[in-house]
Coordinates of C-alpha atoms in Angstrom, one line a residue:
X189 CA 69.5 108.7 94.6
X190 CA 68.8 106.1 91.7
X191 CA 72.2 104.8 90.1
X192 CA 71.8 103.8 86.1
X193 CA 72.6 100.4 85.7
X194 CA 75.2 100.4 82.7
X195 CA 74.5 98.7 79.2
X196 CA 77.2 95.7 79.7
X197 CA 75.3 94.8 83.5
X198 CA 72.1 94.8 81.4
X199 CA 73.9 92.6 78.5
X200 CA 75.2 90.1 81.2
X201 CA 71.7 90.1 82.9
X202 CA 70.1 89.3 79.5
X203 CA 72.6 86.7 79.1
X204 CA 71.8 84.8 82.1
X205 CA 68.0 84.6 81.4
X206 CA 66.9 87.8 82.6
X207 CA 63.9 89.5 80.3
X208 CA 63.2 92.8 82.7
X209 CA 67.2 93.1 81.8
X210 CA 66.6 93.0 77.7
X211 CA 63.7 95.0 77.7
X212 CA 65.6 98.0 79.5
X213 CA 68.0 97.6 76.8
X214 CA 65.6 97.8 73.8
X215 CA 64.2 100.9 76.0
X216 CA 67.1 102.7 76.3
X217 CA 68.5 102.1 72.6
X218 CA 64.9 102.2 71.0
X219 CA 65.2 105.8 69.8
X220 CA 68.5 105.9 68.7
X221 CA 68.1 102.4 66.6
X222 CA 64.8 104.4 65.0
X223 CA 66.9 107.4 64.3
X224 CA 69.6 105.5 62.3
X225 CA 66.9 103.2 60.8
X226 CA 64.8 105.9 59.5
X227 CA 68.0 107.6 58.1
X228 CA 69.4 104.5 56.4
X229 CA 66.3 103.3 54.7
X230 CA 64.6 105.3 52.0
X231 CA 60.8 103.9 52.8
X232 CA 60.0 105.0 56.2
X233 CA 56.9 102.3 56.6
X234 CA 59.9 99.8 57.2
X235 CA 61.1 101.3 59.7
X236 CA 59.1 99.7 62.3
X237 CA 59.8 95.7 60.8
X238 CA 64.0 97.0 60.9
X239 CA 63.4 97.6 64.5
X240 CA 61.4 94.7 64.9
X241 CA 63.8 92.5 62.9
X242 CA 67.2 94.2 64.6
X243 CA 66.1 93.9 67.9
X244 CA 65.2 90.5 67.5
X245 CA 69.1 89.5 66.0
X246 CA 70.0 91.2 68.9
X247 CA 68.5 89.2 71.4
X248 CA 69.7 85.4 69.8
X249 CA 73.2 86.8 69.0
X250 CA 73.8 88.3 72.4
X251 CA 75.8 85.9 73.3
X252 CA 78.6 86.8 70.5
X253 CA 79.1 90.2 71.7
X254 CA 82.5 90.3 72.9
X255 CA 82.3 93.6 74.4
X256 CA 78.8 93.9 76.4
X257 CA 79.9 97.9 77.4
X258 CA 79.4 98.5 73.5
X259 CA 76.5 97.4 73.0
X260 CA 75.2 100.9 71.3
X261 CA 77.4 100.4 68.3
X262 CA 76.6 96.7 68.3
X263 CA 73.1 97.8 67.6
X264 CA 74.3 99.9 65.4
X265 CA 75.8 97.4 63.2
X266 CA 73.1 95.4 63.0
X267 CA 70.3 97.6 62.1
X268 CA 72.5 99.2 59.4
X269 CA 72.9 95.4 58.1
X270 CA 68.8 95.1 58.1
X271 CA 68.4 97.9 56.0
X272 CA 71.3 96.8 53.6
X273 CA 69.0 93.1 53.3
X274 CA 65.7 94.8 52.7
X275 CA 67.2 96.8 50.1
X276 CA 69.2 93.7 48.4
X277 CA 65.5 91.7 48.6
X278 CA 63.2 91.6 45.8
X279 CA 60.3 93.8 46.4
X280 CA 57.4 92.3 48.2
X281 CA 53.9 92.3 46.5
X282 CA 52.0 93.6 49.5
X283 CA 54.4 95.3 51.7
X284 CA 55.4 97.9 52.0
X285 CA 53.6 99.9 48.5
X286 CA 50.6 97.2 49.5
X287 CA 47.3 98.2 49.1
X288 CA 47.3 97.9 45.2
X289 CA 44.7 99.8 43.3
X290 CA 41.3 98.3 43.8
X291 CA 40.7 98.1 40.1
X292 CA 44.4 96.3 38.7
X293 CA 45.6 96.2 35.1
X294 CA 46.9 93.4 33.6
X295 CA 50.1 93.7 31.0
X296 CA 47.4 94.4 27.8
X297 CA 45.6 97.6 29.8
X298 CA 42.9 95.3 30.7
X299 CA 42.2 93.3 33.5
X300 CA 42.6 89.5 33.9
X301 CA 40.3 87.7 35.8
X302 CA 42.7 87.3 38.8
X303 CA 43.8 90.9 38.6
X304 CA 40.2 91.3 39.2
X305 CA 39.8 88.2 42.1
X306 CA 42.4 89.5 43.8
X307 CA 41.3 93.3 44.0
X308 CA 37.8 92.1 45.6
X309 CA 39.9 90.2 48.5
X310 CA 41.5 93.6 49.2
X311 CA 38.7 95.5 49.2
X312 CA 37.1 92.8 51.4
X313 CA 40.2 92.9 53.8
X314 CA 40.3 96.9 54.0
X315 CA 36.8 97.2 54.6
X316 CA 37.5 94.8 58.0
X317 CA 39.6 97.3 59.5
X318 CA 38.9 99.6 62.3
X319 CA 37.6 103.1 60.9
X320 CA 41.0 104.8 61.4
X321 CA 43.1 102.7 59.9
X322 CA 40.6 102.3 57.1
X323 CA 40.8 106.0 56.7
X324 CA 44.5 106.3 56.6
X325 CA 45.1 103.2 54.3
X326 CA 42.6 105.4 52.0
X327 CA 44.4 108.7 51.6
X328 CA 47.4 107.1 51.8
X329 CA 47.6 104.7 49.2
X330 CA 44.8 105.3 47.0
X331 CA 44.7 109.4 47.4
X332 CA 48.4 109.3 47.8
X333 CA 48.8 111.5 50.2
X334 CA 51.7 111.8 52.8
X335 CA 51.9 110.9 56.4
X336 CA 51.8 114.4 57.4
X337 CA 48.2 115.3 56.1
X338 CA 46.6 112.2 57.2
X339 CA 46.8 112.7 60.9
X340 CA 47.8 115.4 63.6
X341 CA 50.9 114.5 63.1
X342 CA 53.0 112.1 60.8
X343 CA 54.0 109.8 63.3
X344 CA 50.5 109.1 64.6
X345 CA 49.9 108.5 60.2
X346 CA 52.5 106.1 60.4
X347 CA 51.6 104.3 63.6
X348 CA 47.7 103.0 61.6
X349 CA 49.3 102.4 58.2
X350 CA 51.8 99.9 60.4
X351 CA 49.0 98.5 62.1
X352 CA 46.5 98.4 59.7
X353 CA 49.6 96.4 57.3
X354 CA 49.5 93.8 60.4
X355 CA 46.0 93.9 60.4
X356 CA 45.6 93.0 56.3
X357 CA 48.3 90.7 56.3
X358 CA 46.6 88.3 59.1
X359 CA 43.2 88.7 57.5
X360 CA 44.9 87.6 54.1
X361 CA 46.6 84.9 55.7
X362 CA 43.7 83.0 57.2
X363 CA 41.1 83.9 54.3
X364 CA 43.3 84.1 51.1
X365 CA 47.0 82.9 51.7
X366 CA 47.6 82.6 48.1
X367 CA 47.3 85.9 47.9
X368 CA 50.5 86.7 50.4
X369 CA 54.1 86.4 49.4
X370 CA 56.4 84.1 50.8
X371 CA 60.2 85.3 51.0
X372 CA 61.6 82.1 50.4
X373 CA 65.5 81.3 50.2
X374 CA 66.2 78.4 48.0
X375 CA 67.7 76.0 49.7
X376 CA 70.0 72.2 49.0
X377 CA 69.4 69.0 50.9
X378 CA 72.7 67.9 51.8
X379 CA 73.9 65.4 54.7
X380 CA 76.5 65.4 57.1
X381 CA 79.5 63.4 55.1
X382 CA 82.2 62.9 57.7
X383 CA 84.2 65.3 59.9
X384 CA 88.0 65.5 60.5
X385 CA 90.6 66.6 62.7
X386 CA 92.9 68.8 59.9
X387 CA 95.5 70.6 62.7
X388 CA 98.2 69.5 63.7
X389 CA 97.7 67.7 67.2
X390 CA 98.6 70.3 70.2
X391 CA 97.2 72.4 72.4
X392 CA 95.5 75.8 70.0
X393 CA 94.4 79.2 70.4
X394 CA 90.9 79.6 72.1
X395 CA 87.8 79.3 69.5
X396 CA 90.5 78.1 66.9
X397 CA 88.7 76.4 64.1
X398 CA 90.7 73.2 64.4
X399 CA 87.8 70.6 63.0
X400 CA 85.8 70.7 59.7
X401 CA 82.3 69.3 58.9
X402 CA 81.4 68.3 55.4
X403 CA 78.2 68.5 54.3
X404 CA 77.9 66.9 50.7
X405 CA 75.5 67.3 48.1
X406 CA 75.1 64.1 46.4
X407 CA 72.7 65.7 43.8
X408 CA 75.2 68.4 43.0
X409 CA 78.6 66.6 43.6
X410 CA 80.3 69.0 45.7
X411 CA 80.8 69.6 49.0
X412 CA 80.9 72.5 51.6
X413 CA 83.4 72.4 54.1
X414 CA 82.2 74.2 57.5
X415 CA 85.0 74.8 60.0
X416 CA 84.3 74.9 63.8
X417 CA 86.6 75.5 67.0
X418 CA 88.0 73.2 68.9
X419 CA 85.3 72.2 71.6
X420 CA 82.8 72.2 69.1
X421 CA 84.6 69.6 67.1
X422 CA 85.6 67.1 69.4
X423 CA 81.7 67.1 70.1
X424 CA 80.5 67.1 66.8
X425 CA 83.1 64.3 65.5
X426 CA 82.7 62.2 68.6
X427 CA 78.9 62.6 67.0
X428 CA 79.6 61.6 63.6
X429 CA 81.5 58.8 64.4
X430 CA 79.6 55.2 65.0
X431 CA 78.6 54.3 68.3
X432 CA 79.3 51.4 69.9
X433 CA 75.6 48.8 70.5
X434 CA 76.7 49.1 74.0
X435 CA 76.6 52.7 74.1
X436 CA 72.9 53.0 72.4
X437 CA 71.9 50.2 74.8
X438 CA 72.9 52.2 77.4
X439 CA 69.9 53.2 79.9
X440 CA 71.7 56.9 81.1
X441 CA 72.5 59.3 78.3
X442 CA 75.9 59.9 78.4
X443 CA 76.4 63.4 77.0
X444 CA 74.5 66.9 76.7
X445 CA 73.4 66.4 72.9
X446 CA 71.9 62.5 74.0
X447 CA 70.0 63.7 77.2
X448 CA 68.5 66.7 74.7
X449 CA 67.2 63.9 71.7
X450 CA 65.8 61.9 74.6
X451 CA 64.0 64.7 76.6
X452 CA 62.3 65.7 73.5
X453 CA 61.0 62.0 72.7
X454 CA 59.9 62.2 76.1
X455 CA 58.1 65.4 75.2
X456 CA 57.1 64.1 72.3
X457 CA 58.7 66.5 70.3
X458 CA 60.8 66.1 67.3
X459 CA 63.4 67.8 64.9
X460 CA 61.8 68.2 61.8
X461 CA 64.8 69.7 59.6
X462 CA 67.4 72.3 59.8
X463 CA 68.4 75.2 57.6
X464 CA 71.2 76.3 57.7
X465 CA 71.8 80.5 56.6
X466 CA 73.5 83.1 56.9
X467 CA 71.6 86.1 59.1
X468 CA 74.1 88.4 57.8
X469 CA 77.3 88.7 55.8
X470 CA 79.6 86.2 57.0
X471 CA 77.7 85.3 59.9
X472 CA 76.1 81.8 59.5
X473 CA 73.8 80.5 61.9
X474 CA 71.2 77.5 61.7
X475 CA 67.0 77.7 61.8
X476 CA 65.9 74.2 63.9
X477 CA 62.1 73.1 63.0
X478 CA 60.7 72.0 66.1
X479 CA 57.1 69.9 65.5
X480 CA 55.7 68.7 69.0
X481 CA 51.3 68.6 70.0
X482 CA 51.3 72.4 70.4
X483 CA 52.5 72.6 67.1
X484 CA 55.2 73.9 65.0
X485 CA 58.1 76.6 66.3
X486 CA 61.6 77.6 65.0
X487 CA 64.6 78.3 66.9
X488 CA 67.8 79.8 65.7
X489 CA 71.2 78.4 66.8
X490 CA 74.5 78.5 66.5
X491 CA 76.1 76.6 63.4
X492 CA 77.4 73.8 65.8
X493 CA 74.2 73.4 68.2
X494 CA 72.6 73.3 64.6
X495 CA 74.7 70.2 63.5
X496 CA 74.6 68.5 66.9
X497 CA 70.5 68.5 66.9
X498 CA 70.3 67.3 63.1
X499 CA 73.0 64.1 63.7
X500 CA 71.4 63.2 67.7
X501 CA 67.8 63.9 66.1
X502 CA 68.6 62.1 62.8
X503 CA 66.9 65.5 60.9
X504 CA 67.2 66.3 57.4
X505 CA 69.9 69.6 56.8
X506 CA 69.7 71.7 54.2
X507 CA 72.1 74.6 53.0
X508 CA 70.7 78.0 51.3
X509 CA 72.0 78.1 47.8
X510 CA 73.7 81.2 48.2
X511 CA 76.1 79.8 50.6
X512 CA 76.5 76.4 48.6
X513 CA 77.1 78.4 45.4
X514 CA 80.0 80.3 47.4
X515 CA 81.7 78.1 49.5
X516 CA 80.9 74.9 48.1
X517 CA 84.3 72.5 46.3
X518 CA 83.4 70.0 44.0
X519 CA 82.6 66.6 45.6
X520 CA 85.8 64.0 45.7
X521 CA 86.5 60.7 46.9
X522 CA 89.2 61.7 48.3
X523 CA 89.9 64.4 51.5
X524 CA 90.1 67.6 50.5
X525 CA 93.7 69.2 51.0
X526 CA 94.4 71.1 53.9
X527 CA 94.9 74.7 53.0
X528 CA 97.9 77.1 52.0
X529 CA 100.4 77.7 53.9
X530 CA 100.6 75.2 56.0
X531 CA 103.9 76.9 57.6
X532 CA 101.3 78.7 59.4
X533 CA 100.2 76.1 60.9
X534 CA 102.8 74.7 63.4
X535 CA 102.8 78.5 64.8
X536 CA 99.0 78.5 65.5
X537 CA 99.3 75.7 67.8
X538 CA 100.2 77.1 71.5
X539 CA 103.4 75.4 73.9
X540 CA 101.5 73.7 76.2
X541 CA 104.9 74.6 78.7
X542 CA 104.5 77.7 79.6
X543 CA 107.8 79.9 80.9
X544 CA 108.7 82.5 83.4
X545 CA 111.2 83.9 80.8
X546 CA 110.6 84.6 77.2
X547 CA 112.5 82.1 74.6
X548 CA 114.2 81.6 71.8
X549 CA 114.8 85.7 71.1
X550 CA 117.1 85.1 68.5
X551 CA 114.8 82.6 66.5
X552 CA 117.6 79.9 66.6
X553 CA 114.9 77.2 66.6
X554 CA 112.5 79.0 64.1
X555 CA 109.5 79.5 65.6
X556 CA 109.3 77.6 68.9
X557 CA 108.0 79.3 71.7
X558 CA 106.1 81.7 69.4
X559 CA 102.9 81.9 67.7
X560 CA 100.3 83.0 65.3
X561 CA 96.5 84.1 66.3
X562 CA 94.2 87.2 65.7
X563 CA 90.7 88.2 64.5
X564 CA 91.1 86.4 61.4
X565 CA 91.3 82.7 63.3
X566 CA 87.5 83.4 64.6
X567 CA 85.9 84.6 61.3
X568 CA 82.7 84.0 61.4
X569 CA 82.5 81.4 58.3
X570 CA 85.8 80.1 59.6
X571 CA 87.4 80.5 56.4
X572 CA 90.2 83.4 56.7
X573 CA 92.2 81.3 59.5
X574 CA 94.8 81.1 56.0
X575 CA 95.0 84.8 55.1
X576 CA 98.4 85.2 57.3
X577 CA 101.5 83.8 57.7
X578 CA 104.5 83.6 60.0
X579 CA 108.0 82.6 59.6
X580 CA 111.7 82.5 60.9
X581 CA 115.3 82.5 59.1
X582 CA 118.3 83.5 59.8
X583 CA 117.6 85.5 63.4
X584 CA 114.5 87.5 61.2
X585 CA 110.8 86.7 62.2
X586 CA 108.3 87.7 59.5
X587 CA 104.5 88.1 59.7
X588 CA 102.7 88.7 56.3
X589 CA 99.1 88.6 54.7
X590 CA 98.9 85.2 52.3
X591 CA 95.9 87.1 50.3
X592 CA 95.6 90.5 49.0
X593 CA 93.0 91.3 51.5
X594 CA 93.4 89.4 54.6
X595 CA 90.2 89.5 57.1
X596 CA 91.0 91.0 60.3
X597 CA 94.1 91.3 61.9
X598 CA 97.0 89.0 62.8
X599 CA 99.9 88.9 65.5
X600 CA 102.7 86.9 66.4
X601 CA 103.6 86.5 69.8
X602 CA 105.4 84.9 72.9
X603 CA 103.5 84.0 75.9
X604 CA 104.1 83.7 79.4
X605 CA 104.0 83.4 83.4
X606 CA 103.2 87.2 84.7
X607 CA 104.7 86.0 88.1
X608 CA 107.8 87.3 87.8
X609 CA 106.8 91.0 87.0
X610 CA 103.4 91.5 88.7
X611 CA 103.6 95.2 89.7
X612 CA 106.7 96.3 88.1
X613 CA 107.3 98.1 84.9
X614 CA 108.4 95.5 81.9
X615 CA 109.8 97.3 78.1
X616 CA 109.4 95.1 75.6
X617 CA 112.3 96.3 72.4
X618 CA 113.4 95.2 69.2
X619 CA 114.2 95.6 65.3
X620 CA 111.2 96.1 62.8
X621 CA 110.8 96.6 59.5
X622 CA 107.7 97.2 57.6
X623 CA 106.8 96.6 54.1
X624 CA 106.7 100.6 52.9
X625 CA 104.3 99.3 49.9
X626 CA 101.0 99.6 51.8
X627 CA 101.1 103.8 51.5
X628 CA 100.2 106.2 54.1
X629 CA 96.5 104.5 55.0
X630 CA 99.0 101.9 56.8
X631 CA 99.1 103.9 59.9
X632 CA 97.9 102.2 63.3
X633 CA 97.8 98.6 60.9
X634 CA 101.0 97.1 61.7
X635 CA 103.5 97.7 64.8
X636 CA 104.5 95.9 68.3
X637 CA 102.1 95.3 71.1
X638 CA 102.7 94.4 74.9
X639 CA 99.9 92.4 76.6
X640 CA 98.8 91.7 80.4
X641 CA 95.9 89.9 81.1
X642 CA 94.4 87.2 83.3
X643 CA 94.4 83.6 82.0
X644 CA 90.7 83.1 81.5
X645 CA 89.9 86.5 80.1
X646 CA 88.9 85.1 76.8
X647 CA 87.1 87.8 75.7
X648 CA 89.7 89.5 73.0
X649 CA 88.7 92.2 71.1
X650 CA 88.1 91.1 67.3
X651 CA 88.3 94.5 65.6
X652 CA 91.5 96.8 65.0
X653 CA 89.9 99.5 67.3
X654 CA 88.9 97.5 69.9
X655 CA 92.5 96.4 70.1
X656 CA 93.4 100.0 70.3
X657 CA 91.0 100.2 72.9
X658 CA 91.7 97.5 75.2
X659 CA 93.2 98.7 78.2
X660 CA 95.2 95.3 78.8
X661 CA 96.8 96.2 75.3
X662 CA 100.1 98.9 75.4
X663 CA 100.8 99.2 71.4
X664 CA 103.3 101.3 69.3
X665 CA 102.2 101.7 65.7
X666 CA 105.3 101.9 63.5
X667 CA 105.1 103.1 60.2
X668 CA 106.0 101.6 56.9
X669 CA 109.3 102.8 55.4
X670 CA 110.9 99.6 54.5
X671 CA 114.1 100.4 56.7
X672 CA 115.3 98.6 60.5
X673 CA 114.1 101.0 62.8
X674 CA 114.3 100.7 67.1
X675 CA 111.0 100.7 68.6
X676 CA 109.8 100.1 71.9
X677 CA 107.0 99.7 74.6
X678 CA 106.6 100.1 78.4
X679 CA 103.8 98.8 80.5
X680 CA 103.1 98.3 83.8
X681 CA 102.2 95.2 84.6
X682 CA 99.2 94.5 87.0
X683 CA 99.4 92.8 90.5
X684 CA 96.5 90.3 89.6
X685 CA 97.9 89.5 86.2
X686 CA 98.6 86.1 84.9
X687 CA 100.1 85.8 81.5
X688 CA 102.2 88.3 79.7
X689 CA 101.9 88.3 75.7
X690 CA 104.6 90.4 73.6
X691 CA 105.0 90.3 69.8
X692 CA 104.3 92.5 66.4
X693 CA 101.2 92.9 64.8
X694 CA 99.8 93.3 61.1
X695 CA 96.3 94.8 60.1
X696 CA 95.6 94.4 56.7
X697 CA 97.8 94.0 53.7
X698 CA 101.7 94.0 54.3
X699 CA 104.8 93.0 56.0
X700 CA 106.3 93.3 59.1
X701 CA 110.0 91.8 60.5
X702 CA 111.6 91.3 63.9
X703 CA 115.0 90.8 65.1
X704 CA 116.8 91.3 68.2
X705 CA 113.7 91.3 70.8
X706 CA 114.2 91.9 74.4
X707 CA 111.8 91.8 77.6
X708 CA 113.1 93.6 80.3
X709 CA 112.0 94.9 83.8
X710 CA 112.1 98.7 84.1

């Protein structure tokens, strides 16, 4: 009896190097990701490069996925953002309505010289290809017929016109690469201007973007602020700043980013440049140039791997222009200021002293002992970590959106020692009230939540449903009516649990109060 090895084994397998592991992956999901792909895009000769190109973002983002079991919809995600770029790009001369007809016209009626130049190279290139593809490039494009009447079937159709589009392309590219389109993203040479610690000092929520990185653009003054988590920017500003002759006299390498620059010397290898892009909304990521003798490869990163290679390897770095002409402030002498509301954050930064008993209940010493954290601190362009806020007054906590539409979701907790209640039943009670502004869609957005889990499972859920669906997570939606209502919720606390989290929570939009919170053992 042969037992199916389960999607998140496969995902960690992939992650530790393991190819057989990936490629039972795209096996198992390929027909699904083709169904979707051929539903969401309206050409269905692209489906094969959305497979190609979703597959492929799959593989160099696998380590993001926070959930390997859900992989499927994971997938799913990202092939339905492929097809949303391919329909936002400006249409490519020879894919996928390439071949053009063999005898062009030029704006006049009449041919131009090139129109005509460039119709002999295709009719060169088609008459290269095998006699099947040949044949179906023929009815297809120039007797415009469908897929279906080309072949026995349509798929079989579709299959030569794919590979008879490889097939041109190459032949193009080697014999008449002016005639084949470049999709090039404009990008801004920019250099790496400083980096500073802008949090308060104290121990912070894990991935917390706690450093930022400016990248100026001397040509345009302005500047782009990129914001990275803690570990990153200790390494990335111990980088930036100035080392000491000893230090580049030194015969060992003394960190990870050093040994890297001088094993690709050694190589003879070099960073030529990085780009940094964005491979889909709000998820940045940077393209490394690589030039050694066997020539010239690209490898995508992550942001901060990205900045480490170009300051070790001394590389130029450039920014598209979409992203500068977002996220870019104009360029100042002096430090930029630290974001609004900064009364959020003393709460983001964790007690380092953990208890065996929850504190400060009745908010006598604002917010100490509690604090802020959620989706919206791991943003993928790190610049959300200001859309909530938290405060205390009076016996009342409040946690509120700062912006109209916040990103992700907030909450604001106490945390501590499990010890004490491993195996038992623990209620977690209090006052709330919600703001009763944010209508009936509000439902399942704001509420308390009670939370057991071991200290180094660091793998939180970053979407409102996965929250829902965590089983370490035991939360009571309340809903908005703008009056103090009595809520509770009851958990049972694990035998191999090591911290216990307890708070209120806030999706979206809106308001949420606490007073008179209690942890007991039931």
């Amino acid at each position: 009896m042969s037992v199916e090895i389960s999607d998140g084994d496969l995902v960690r397998l992939a992650r530790d190097g393991d190819q057989v592991a990936f490629r039972l992956l795209v096996e198992r999901h390929q027909p699904l990701a083709r169904a979707r792909a051929r539903h969401l895009c309206p050409n269905p000769s692209d489906v094969d490069d959305i497979m190609q190109e979703s597959f492929l973002r799959a593989f160099i983002a696998l380590d993001r996925l926070r959930d390997p079991d859900r992989f499927a919809g994971w997938l799913a995600g990202i092939v339905l953002n492929v097809c949303r770029g391919l329909q936002r790009r400006a249409p490519v001369t020879l894919l996928p309505d390439w071949p053009e007809p063999l005898h062009p016209a030029a704006a006049d009626g009449l041919p131009s010289a090139e129109d005509l130049d460039r119709a002999d190279a295709l009719r060169e290139a088609v008459a290269g290809l095998p006699a099947g593809q040949r044949h179906a490039v023929a009815l297809h494009y120039y007797a415009d017929l469908p897929p279906g009447q080309i072949a026995e079937s349509a798929g079989a159709a579709r299959a030569s016109l794919h590979k008879a589009r490889l097939r041109l392309r190459a032949y193009l590219t080697a014999h008449r690469p002016d005639l084949v389109p470049t999709r090039r993203t404009h990008m801004t040479t920019v250099r790496i201007a400083r980096a500073e610690r802008r949090i308060p000092p104290g121990p912070m929520p894990i991935r917390f973007p706690s450093h930022v990185i400016v990248l100026a653009d001397d040509a345009g003054r302005r500047e782009l602020p990129i914001w990275v988590a803690a570990d990153d920017g200790h390494r990335l500003l111990r980088l930036v700043e100035p080392a000491s002759p000893d230090h580049a006299r030194a015969p060992a390498a003394r960190t990870v980013d050093e040994l890297t620059g001088r094993l690709l010397r050694a190589a003879g290898a070099s960073v030529t440049g990085v780009d940094i892009d964005e491979l889909g909304p709000e998820v940045a990521a940077a393209r490394i140039t690589l030039t050694s003798p066997a020539g010239t490869r690209h490898v995508t990163a992550r942001l901060a791997e990205g900045l480490a290679v170009t300051i070790t390897a001394g590389a130029p770095v450039r920014v598209s222009d979409s992203m500068m002409d977002r996220l870019a402030v104009p360029g100042d002498d002096r430090p930029a200021p630290l974001p609004a509301p900064t009364a959020a954050l003393a709460a983001l930064s964790l007690d380092p002293r953990r208890r065996y008993e929850p504190r400060n209940l009745a908010f006598a010493d604002g917010l100490d002992r509690w604090f802020l954290s959620g989706s919206f601190t791991e943003h993928a362009s790190h610049s959300h970590w200001q859309d909530y806020s938290c405060a205390a007054d009076r016996g009342i906590a409040v946690l509120s959106s700062a912006v109209p539409h916040p990103a992700g979701f907030a909450f604001l907790g106490q945390e501590m020692y499990a010890d004490d209640y491993r195996g038992a039943a623990v209620t977690y009670r209090g006052e709330f009230r919600t703001d009763n502004t944010a209508g009936a869609d509000a439902a399942d957005r704001v509420g308390l939540f009670l939370r057991a889990n071991r200290e180094w499972d660091i793998r939180g859920p970053l979407t409102e449903r996965a929250v829902l669906a965590d089983p370490n997570n035991t939360i009571v939606p309340i809903a908005p009516t703008g009056d103090w209502t009595s809520h509770e919720v009851t958990a049972r606390i694990p035998g191999d649990a090591d911290l216990l989290v307890f708070g209120i929570f806030l999706a979206g939009p809106g308001r949420i109060e606490l007073r008179h919170p209690n942890l007991t053992r039931t």
